[in-house]
Short mmCIF file of C-alpha atoms and ligand atoms in Angstrom, two decimals:
data_model
loop_
_atom_site.label_atom_id
_atom_site.label_comp_id
_atom_site.label_asym_id
_atom_site.label_seq_id
_atom_site.Cartn_x
_atom_site.Cartn_y
_atom_site.Cartn_z
CA MET A 1 48.28 35.06 -19.78
CA THR A 2 45.68 34.25 -16.89
CA ASN A 3 42.21 32.70 -18.50
CA SER A 4 39.90 34.27 -17.31
CA TYR A 5 35.76 33.44 -17.69
CA SER A 6 32.78 35.21 -17.29
CA LEU A 7 29.79 33.16 -15.26
CA ALA A 8 26.03 33.59 -15.24
CA VAL A 9 24.99 32.43 -11.72
CA LEU A 10 21.01 32.03 -11.80
CA GLY A 11 20.53 30.39 -8.36
CA GLY A 12 16.33 30.81 -9.10
CA ASP A 13 13.97 29.48 -6.35
CA GLY A 14 13.99 27.27 -3.73
CA ILE A 15 17.37 24.99 -2.83
CA GLY A 16 18.52 26.35 -5.85
CA PRO A 17 20.23 29.43 -4.79
CA GLU A 18 21.32 27.02 -1.44
CA VAL A 19 23.59 24.64 -3.51
CA THR A 20 24.62 27.26 -6.56
CA SER A 21 26.52 28.89 -3.83
CA GLU A 22 28.27 25.43 -2.53
CA ALA A 23 29.08 24.79 -6.58
CA LEU A 24 30.11 28.01 -6.42
CA LYS A 25 32.54 28.04 -3.34
CA ALA A 26 34.03 24.78 -5.14
CA VAL A 27 34.42 26.78 -8.57
CA LEU A 28 36.27 29.40 -6.79
CA ALA A 29 38.47 27.49 -5.28
CA ALA A 30 39.58 25.39 -8.04
CA ALA A 31 40.20 28.60 -9.74
CA GLU A 32 42.57 29.84 -7.20
CA ILE A 33 44.56 26.60 -7.11
CA PHE A 34 44.76 25.99 -10.75
CA GLY A 35 45.13 29.63 -11.78
CA PHE A 36 42.22 31.06 -13.72
CA GLU A 37 40.02 33.66 -12.68
CA VAL A 38 36.26 33.55 -12.89
CA ASP A 39 34.24 36.61 -12.94
CA ARG A 40 30.57 36.14 -11.55
CA THR A 41 27.17 38.15 -12.03
CA ASP A 42 24.00 37.46 -10.43
CA PHE A 43 20.87 37.01 -12.20
CA ALA A 44 17.28 37.60 -9.70
CA LEU A 45 15.59 35.55 -11.99
CA GLY A 46 12.73 32.87 -10.61
CA ALA A 47 9.69 33.10 -8.64
CA ASP A 48 10.48 36.09 -6.52
CA ARG A 49 10.93 38.60 -9.43
CA PHE A 50 7.86 37.22 -11.45
CA LEU A 51 5.87 37.62 -8.05
CA GLU A 52 6.85 41.25 -7.85
CA ASP A 53 6.30 41.90 -10.65
CA GLY A 54 5.05 39.90 -13.33
CA HIS A 55 8.72 39.52 -15.09
CA VAL A 56 9.51 36.18 -16.60
CA ILE A 57 12.86 36.66 -18.34
CA ASP A 58 12.79 39.27 -21.92
CA GLU A 59 14.93 39.30 -24.50
CA ALA A 60 17.06 42.03 -22.81
CA ASP A 61 17.77 39.17 -20.33
CA ILE A 62 18.80 36.82 -22.99
CA ALA A 63 21.01 39.08 -24.44
CA GLU A 64 22.86 40.11 -20.93
CA LEU A 65 22.92 36.31 -20.27
CA SER A 66 24.32 35.20 -23.85
CA LYS A 67 27.44 37.94 -23.22
CA HIS A 68 28.50 35.37 -20.42
CA ASP A 69 30.91 31.90 -21.34
CA ALA A 70 29.30 29.62 -18.98
CA ILE A 71 25.64 29.86 -17.10
CA LEU A 72 25.21 28.43 -13.33
CA PHE A 73 22.11 27.17 -13.27
CA GLY A 74 19.84 26.57 -9.55
CA ALA A 75 16.55 25.51 -9.94
CA LEU A 76 13.30 26.83 -10.74
CA GLY A 77 9.95 25.82 -9.49
CA ASP A 78 7.53 27.72 -6.57
CA PRO A 79 4.22 26.85 -5.29
CA ARG A 80 3.34 30.23 -5.07
CA VAL A 81 3.43 30.50 -9.25
CA PRO A 82 0.82 28.52 -11.45
CA PRO A 83 2.96 25.10 -12.87
CA GLY A 84 4.67 25.83 -16.49
CA VAL A 85 5.43 30.07 -15.83
CA LEU A 86 8.39 29.20 -14.77
CA GLU A 87 9.46 26.11 -15.72
CA ARG A 88 7.76 26.49 -19.20
CA GLY A 89 8.53 30.11 -19.18
CA LEU A 90 11.49 30.21 -18.27
CA ILE A 91 13.84 27.47 -18.16
CA LEU A 92 12.45 25.68 -21.97
CA ARG A 93 12.89 29.23 -22.71
CA LEU A 94 16.58 30.46 -21.89
CA ARG A 95 17.51 26.14 -23.68
CA SER A 96 16.30 26.89 -26.80
CA ARG A 97 17.04 30.74 -27.37
CA LEU A 98 20.61 29.52 -26.20
CA ARG A 99 20.36 26.89 -28.78
CA GLN A 100 21.09 24.57 -26.01
CA SER A 101 20.48 21.53 -28.29
CA ILE A 102 22.25 18.84 -25.81
CA ASN A 103 21.81 17.28 -22.91
CA LEU A 104 24.67 15.32 -21.39
CA ARG A 105 23.81 13.69 -18.30
CA PRO A 106 26.76 11.59 -16.46
CA VAL A 107 25.88 8.19 -14.60
CA ARG A 108 28.41 7.48 -12.83
CA LEU A 109 28.52 5.42 -9.02
CA TYR A 110 30.82 7.28 -6.97
CA PRO A 111 33.24 4.76 -4.62
CA GLY A 112 30.86 4.59 -1.43
CA VAL A 113 27.63 5.61 -2.56
CA ARG A 114 25.43 2.62 -2.13
CA SER A 115 22.97 2.18 -5.79
CA PRO A 116 19.93 0.71 -5.06
CA MET A 117 21.10 -1.60 -7.75
CA ARG A 118 22.60 -4.69 -4.77
CA ASP A 119 26.36 -5.56 -5.62
CA LEU A 120 26.66 -2.98 -8.43
CA THR A 121 29.95 -1.35 -8.32
CA PRO A 122 31.82 1.93 -9.58
CA GLU A 123 33.92 -0.25 -12.12
CA ARG A 124 30.27 -1.06 -13.64
CA CYS A 125 28.78 1.91 -14.02
CA ASN A 126 30.17 4.93 -15.49
CA LEU A 127 27.73 5.95 -18.47
CA LEU A 128 26.98 9.45 -20.10
CA ILE A 129 23.19 9.76 -21.60
CA VAL A 130 23.24 12.28 -24.87
CA ARG A 131 19.63 13.65 -25.08
CA GLU A 132 18.20 15.92 -27.50
CA ASN A 133 17.12 18.47 -25.56
CA SER A 134 15.31 21.64 -28.31
CA GLU A 135 12.75 19.02 -30.07
CA GLY A 136 11.37 15.61 -29.98
CA MET A 137 7.97 15.41 -28.14
CA TYR A 138 8.88 18.53 -26.33
CA THR A 139 8.05 21.41 -29.29
CA SER A 140 4.35 21.79 -27.63
CA GLU A 141 3.64 20.87 -31.55
CA GLY A 142 0.39 19.43 -32.29
CA SER A 143 -3.57 20.27 -32.12
CA THR A 144 -7.16 19.45 -29.75
CA LEU A 145 -9.93 18.89 -31.70
CA TRP A 146 -13.83 19.37 -30.25
CA ARG A 147 -11.54 20.04 -26.84
CA GLY A 148 -14.47 18.90 -23.82
CA GLU A 149 -16.37 17.02 -26.31
CA ASN A 150 -17.24 13.68 -26.34
CA ARG A 151 -15.39 13.00 -29.24
CA ALA A 152 -12.49 15.30 -28.54
CA VAL A 153 -8.92 14.30 -30.13
CA ALA A 154 -5.40 14.96 -28.70
CA LEU A 155 -2.62 15.29 -31.30
CA GLN A 156 1.12 15.79 -29.63
CA GLU A 157 3.56 15.53 -32.79
CA SER A 158 7.28 14.71 -32.15
CA VAL A 159 9.19 17.03 -34.67
CA ASN A 160 12.26 15.85 -35.59
CA THR A 161 14.61 18.22 -37.73
CA LEU A 162 17.48 16.63 -39.65
CA GLU A 163 19.98 19.16 -38.88
CA ALA A 164 19.02 18.35 -34.87
CA VAL A 165 19.39 14.89 -35.00
CA SER A 166 22.73 14.42 -37.24
CA ASN A 167 24.32 16.98 -34.18
CA VAL A 168 23.22 15.37 -31.22
CA VAL A 169 24.63 11.95 -33.05
CA ASP A 170 27.49 13.57 -34.43
CA PHE A 171 28.56 15.26 -31.32
CA SER A 172 27.82 11.68 -29.37
CA PHE A 173 30.11 9.95 -31.50
CA ARG A 174 33.21 12.12 -31.46
CA LEU A 175 32.49 11.98 -27.22
CA ALA A 176 32.16 8.19 -27.59
CA GLU A 177 35.69 8.44 -29.50
CA ARG A 178 37.52 10.09 -26.06
CA ARG A 179 36.29 7.18 -24.35
CA ARG A 180 35.53 3.60 -24.12
CA LYS A 181 34.69 3.92 -28.56
CA LYS A 182 31.28 2.19 -27.62
CA LEU A 183 27.84 4.21 -29.04
CA THR A 184 24.20 2.77 -28.13
CA LEU A 185 21.63 4.36 -30.22
CA CYS A 186 18.47 4.02 -27.99
CA HIS A 187 15.07 4.42 -30.03
CA LYS A 188 11.97 2.89 -31.04
CA THR A 189 12.47 1.99 -33.86
CA ASN A 190 10.55 -0.77 -34.95
CA VAL A 191 7.46 1.38 -33.52
CA LEU A 192 7.95 5.54 -34.40
CA VAL A 193 9.58 4.29 -37.82
CA HIS A 194 9.97 7.96 -38.94
CA ALA A 195 11.75 9.30 -36.18
CA GLY A 196 13.64 6.30 -35.76
CA ALA A 197 14.72 5.91 -39.07
CA MET A 198 16.33 9.53 -39.23
CA TYR A 199 18.25 8.56 -35.75
CA ALA A 200 19.36 5.19 -37.46
CA GLU A 201 20.32 6.86 -41.02
CA ALA A 202 22.30 9.54 -38.84
CA VAL A 203 24.21 6.97 -36.43
CA GLU A 204 24.69 4.96 -39.67
CA ARG A 205 26.34 7.78 -41.22
CA ALA A 206 28.37 8.76 -38.56
CA ALA A 207 29.51 5.27 -38.07
CA ALA A 208 31.16 5.24 -41.60
CA GLU A 209 33.09 8.12 -40.40
CA HIS A 210 34.43 6.83 -37.13
CA PRO A 211 35.42 2.94 -37.98
CA ASP A 212 36.86 3.33 -34.45
CA VAL A 213 33.74 3.63 -32.44
CA GLU A 214 31.52 0.17 -31.50
CA VAL A 215 27.45 0.58 -32.53
CA ASP A 216 24.75 -0.81 -30.71
CA TYR A 217 20.98 -0.17 -30.48
CA VAL A 218 18.31 -1.00 -27.57
CA HIS A 219 15.19 0.14 -27.75
CA VAL A 220 14.03 2.09 -25.24
CA ASP A 221 11.65 -0.18 -22.57
CA ALA A 222 14.48 -2.91 -23.15
CA MET A 223 16.88 -0.39 -21.99
CA CYS A 224 14.60 0.24 -18.91
CA GLN A 225 15.78 -3.41 -17.99
CA HIS A 226 19.45 -3.11 -19.14
CA LEU A 227 20.59 0.03 -17.45
CA PRO A 228 19.71 -1.59 -14.42
CA LEU A 229 21.44 -4.92 -14.45
CA THR A 230 23.72 -4.37 -16.85
CA PRO A 231 24.97 -0.38 -17.55
CA GLU A 232 29.14 -1.98 -17.91
CA ARG A 233 27.47 -2.83 -21.61
CA PHE A 234 26.54 1.03 -22.17
CA ASP A 235 29.25 4.64 -22.80
CA VAL A 236 27.62 6.51 -24.71
CA VAL A 237 23.99 6.34 -25.18
CA VAL A 238 22.26 8.65 -28.00
CA THR A 239 18.61 9.34 -27.45
CA ASP A 240 16.14 11.60 -28.38
CA ASN A 241 14.32 14.17 -26.03
CA LEU A 242 11.44 12.35 -24.44
CA PHE A 243 13.48 9.12 -24.20
CA GLY A 244 16.42 10.80 -22.53
CA ASP A 245 14.54 12.95 -20.12
CA ILE A 246 13.02 8.93 -18.99
CA ILE A 247 15.92 7.05 -18.88
CA SER A 248 18.32 9.84 -17.17
CA ASP A 249 16.07 9.24 -14.32
CA LEU A 250 16.65 5.94 -14.86
CA GLY A 251 20.57 6.56 -14.38
CA ALA A 252 20.07 9.24 -11.80
CA THR A 253 18.43 6.57 -9.77
CA ILE A 254 20.96 3.80 -10.44
CA GLN A 255 23.76 6.37 -9.86
CA GLY A 256 22.55 6.62 -6.31
CA GLY A 257 19.84 9.64 -6.10
CA LEU A 258 18.95 12.88 -7.03
CA GLY A 259 22.57 14.39 -4.66
CA VAL A 260 24.70 13.35 -7.09
CA ALA A 261 23.04 13.33 -10.64
CA SER A 262 24.37 16.02 -12.64
CA SER A 263 23.70 17.67 -15.94
CA ALA A 264 25.03 20.34 -18.77
CA ASN A 265 22.73 21.92 -21.34
CA LEU A 266 25.57 22.86 -24.40
CA ASN A 267 25.52 25.00 -26.88
CA ILE A 268 27.68 23.48 -29.86
CA THR A 269 27.68 26.02 -32.13
CA ALA A 270 29.56 28.64 -30.12
CA SER A 271 26.41 31.13 -30.57
CA GLY A 272 26.07 31.02 -27.20
CA PRO A 273 26.73 29.90 -23.32
CA SER A 274 26.06 26.81 -21.87
CA MET A 275 24.55 25.49 -19.15
CA PHE A 276 25.02 22.84 -15.77
CA GLU A 277 22.91 22.50 -13.50
CA ALA A 278 21.75 19.82 -11.06
CA VAL A 279 18.98 17.21 -12.06
CA HIS A 280 16.95 17.56 -9.45
CA GLY A 281 14.31 20.36 -8.71
CA SER A 282 13.80 23.57 -6.60
CA ALA A 283 12.55 21.20 -3.53
CA PRO A 284 10.46 23.63 -1.85
CA ASP A 285 9.71 21.31 1.02
CA ILE A 286 13.60 21.19 2.14
CA ALA A 287 13.78 25.05 1.05
CA GLY A 288 15.65 27.47 3.38
CA ARG A 289 16.46 24.44 5.89
CA GLY A 290 19.82 24.12 4.99
CA TRP A 291 19.56 20.45 4.45
CA ALA A 292 19.92 20.38 0.63
CA ASN A 293 22.28 18.19 -0.77
CA PRO A 294 24.78 20.46 -3.33
CA MET A 295 26.67 17.72 -4.73
CA ALA A 296 24.73 17.08 -7.66
CA ALA A 297 25.34 20.93 -8.37
CA ILE A 298 29.18 20.85 -7.22
CA LEU A 299 29.62 18.51 -9.95
CA SER A 300 27.46 20.11 -12.61
CA GLY A 301 29.88 23.49 -11.30
CA ALA A 302 32.79 20.84 -13.10
CA LEU A 303 30.96 20.21 -15.45
CA GLY A 304 31.10 23.70 -16.61
CA LEU A 305 35.21 23.49 -15.74
CA ALA A 306 35.07 21.45 -17.98
CA TRP A 307 33.53 22.93 -20.45
CA LEU A 308 35.26 26.04 -20.75
CA GLY A 309 38.36 24.03 -21.33
CA GLU A 310 40.00 23.56 -17.36
CA PRO A 311 39.84 20.06 -17.89
CA ASP A 312 42.59 19.84 -14.74
CA ALA A 313 40.31 21.59 -12.33
CA ALA A 314 36.84 19.56 -13.73
CA MET A 315 39.04 16.38 -12.68
CA ALA A 316 39.88 18.05 -9.16
CA VAL A 317 36.21 19.14 -8.25
CA GLU A 318 35.43 15.63 -9.11
CA HIS A 319 37.57 14.01 -7.24
CA ALA A 320 37.54 15.80 -4.11
CA VAL A 321 33.57 15.47 -4.03
CA ALA A 322 34.31 11.38 -4.77
CA ARG A 323 36.61 11.62 -1.73
CA VAL A 324 34.38 13.40 0.32
CA LEU A 325 32.46 10.58 -0.38
CA THR A 326 34.23 7.89 0.01
CA ARG A 327 34.78 9.21 3.88
CA LEU A 328 31.14 9.89 4.32
CA PRO A 329 28.66 7.75 1.74
CA ALA A 330 25.57 9.54 3.59
CA LEU A 331 26.60 12.65 1.38
CA ALA A 332 25.02 10.86 -1.68
CA GLY A 333 21.98 10.75 -0.62
CA PRO A 334 18.79 13.13 0.63
CA ALA A 335 19.16 12.88 4.27
CA MET A 336 23.38 13.58 4.54
CA GLY A 337 23.11 14.53 8.17
CA HIS A 338 25.43 17.67 7.40
CA SER A 339 24.04 21.24 6.70
CA THR A 340 24.31 22.01 2.93
CA GLU A 341 27.41 24.61 3.70
CA LYS A 342 29.00 22.07 5.45
CA VAL A 343 28.89 19.91 2.77
CA GLY A 344 30.23 22.54 0.12
CA ASP A 345 32.94 23.56 2.85
CA LEU A 346 34.24 19.99 2.94
CA VAL A 347 34.79 19.64 -1.10
CA ALA A 348 35.98 23.19 -1.32
CA ALA A 349 38.24 21.46 1.77
CA GLU A 350 39.71 18.62 0.01
CA LEU A 351 40.08 20.56 -3.10
CA GLN A 352 42.27 22.71 -1.31
CA THR A 353 44.31 20.06 0.72
CA HIS A 354 44.77 17.32 -2.30
CA PRO A 355 44.23 19.18 -5.48
CA GLY A 356 46.13 17.63 -7.99
CA GLU A 357 45.51 14.42 -6.68
CA GLY A 358 44.82 11.58 -9.19
CA PRO A 359 42.04 9.71 -9.48
CA ASP A 360 42.07 5.63 -8.30
CA ASP A 361 41.03 3.86 -10.80
CA ALA A 362 37.18 4.25 -10.72
CA LEU A 363 37.44 7.61 -11.87
CA THR A 364 39.87 7.50 -14.53
CA GLY A 365 38.02 8.03 -17.66
CA SER A 366 36.03 10.94 -16.48
CA VAL A 367 33.67 13.16 -18.84
CA MET A 368 35.35 15.91 -16.90
CA GLY A 369 38.51 15.42 -19.00
CA VAL A 370 37.22 15.06 -22.40
CA LEU A 371 35.28 17.65 -22.72
CA HIS A 372 36.62 20.47 -23.87
CA GLY A 373 37.99 18.75 -26.75
CA LEU A 374 34.00 18.59 -28.33
CA ARG A 375 33.47 22.37 -27.61
CA PRO A 376 33.79 24.85 -30.50
CA ALA A 377 35.44 27.83 -30.43
CA ARG A 378 33.49 31.40 -29.43
CA ALA A 379 32.98 33.88 -32.45
P1 NAI B 401 12.96 17.56 -6.68
O1 NAI B 401 13.78 17.37 -7.45
O2 NAI B 401 13.01 19.89 -6.40
O3 NAI B 401 12.35 17.35 -5.34
C1 NAI B 401 11.99 16.16 -5.00
C2 NAI B 401 12.10 15.12 -3.63
O4 NAI B 401 13.78 15.29 -3.81
C3 NAI B 401 12.20 16.34 -3.03
O5 NAI B 401 11.30 15.31 -1.52
C4 NAI B 401 13.12 17.10 -2.32
O6 NAI B 401 13.33 17.44 -1.24
C5 NAI B 401 14.30 16.37 -2.70
N1 NAI B 401 15.77 16.62 -3.37
C6 NAI B 401 15.98 17.05 -4.67
N2 NAI B 401 16.87 17.90 -4.58
C7 NAI B 401 17.73 17.29 -3.34
C8 NAI B 401 18.49 17.84 -3.06
N3 NAI B 401 19.72 18.47 -3.52
N4 NAI B 401 18.84 17.69 -1.06
C9 NAI B 401 18.25 16.67 -0.68
N5 NAI B 401 16.89 16.55 -1.15
C10 NAI B 401 16.49 16.81 -2.51
O7 NAI B 401 11.33 17.71 -7.69
P2 NAI B 401 10.01 18.24 -7.42
O8 NAI B 401 9.06 18.13 -5.92
O9 NAI B 401 9.27 17.28 -8.70
O10 NAI B 401 9.56 19.54 -8.10
C11 NAI B 401 9.85 20.46 -7.50
C12 NAI B 401 9.84 21.66 -8.45
O11 NAI B 401 11.37 22.34 -9.13
C13 NAI B 401 8.85 22.07 -9.61
O12 NAI B 401 8.37 22.81 -9.20
C14 NAI B 401 9.80 21.40 -10.44
O13 NAI B 401 8.32 22.60 -11.57
C15 NAI B 401 10.86 22.15 -10.20
N6 NAI B 401 11.58 21.16 -10.79
C16 NAI B 401 12.78 22.42 -11.60
C17 NAI B 401 13.77 21.94 -12.45
C18 NAI B 401 14.48 22.07 -12.71
O14 NAI B 401 14.61 23.80 -12.52
N7 NAI B 401 15.14 22.50 -14.02
C19 NAI B 401 13.38 20.39 -12.44
C20 NAI B 401 13.03 19.42 -12.09
C21 NAI B 401 11.90 19.78 -11.46
MG1 MG B 402 13.27 15.57 -15.42
#
């Protein structure tokens, strides 16, 4: 029987739809080559819709999106819309309502891509940042007393539930077990003693269940030194929401920038679809010109294929991207010298001509090959 996947496509604003259609091109090419079907539905949400009738997202949209196996997401944000309406009102709401409690960001230097860290080689830079995606400092819990007065007090609380912390830690151990068997907790346990202890204890408990995984701990401030200088020290890095936001941007820089930084928002409970998106935003400054680099979106599409259970297709897309980048390293950066569509065509053509072609050594141990093993069956 042919596997068939329903894919919700939410291109969003600015360059979102431009890069998403190139990601879709790669996904559909891979589907044809590897013999599965992708049934897509487009969702017109974002700035245009908001400006037309004030609609951001409602329960009916969420129910409709929930019916899909996965969501391919572009980006949201538009200078015509007040900040926060789309970012908080749509993206954060979606991640929360669809229980996408884990954010996965591969930090991988592809051959040929120039890292700002001089002398860094692909062999030394291949790690995964696993970020708690639903709580911590990002729940908006807190209060302001005496706002506008000289004695004003702002309280911003970090919310950490044992359930979410255990989930992200367990997921990270299972991921590490399928890779180089090395897990690093990144936190600030010496100062954030309550949340820190909850993470440290969850790691200790999980470590007992995964004795084959080597465990390491690094404070988040020290991480900002170690990650650029010795990324080879890390394989799977598990961290909370705020620290993950910060160190994954650092990771994106080390791996060559926003042009190649991909991500997955994972629902690990089987209660809803996961969502795959480039790390970059809607880039209104270059929207509509055909200049946007689609590599990060294409790699995010590959993460989606991996999660859905098409690891060969996912790896083939990643290899196609890597081979195109090796030939044309400028395609890792913002000033590509080629149009968005042309780059998408190059990747799709590479996929067609070398579909099953294996990785060079630097590409073994890809997250694309192991992700499907961590996905619970959908009810
Ligand atoms: P941004 O990532 O959109 O752009 C930052 C800079 O990088 C810009 O100069 C842009 O032209 C460039 N850039 C980004 N992606 C590129 C690509 N694929 N190819 C070539 N150049 C690229 O971040 P910025 O400017 O801070 O935010 C713009 C809007 O996007 C805002 O409304 C922000 O809230 C939103 N945003 C949305 C995200 C999401 O939907 N998940 C994530 C980040 C920002
Ligand atoms: Mg960010």
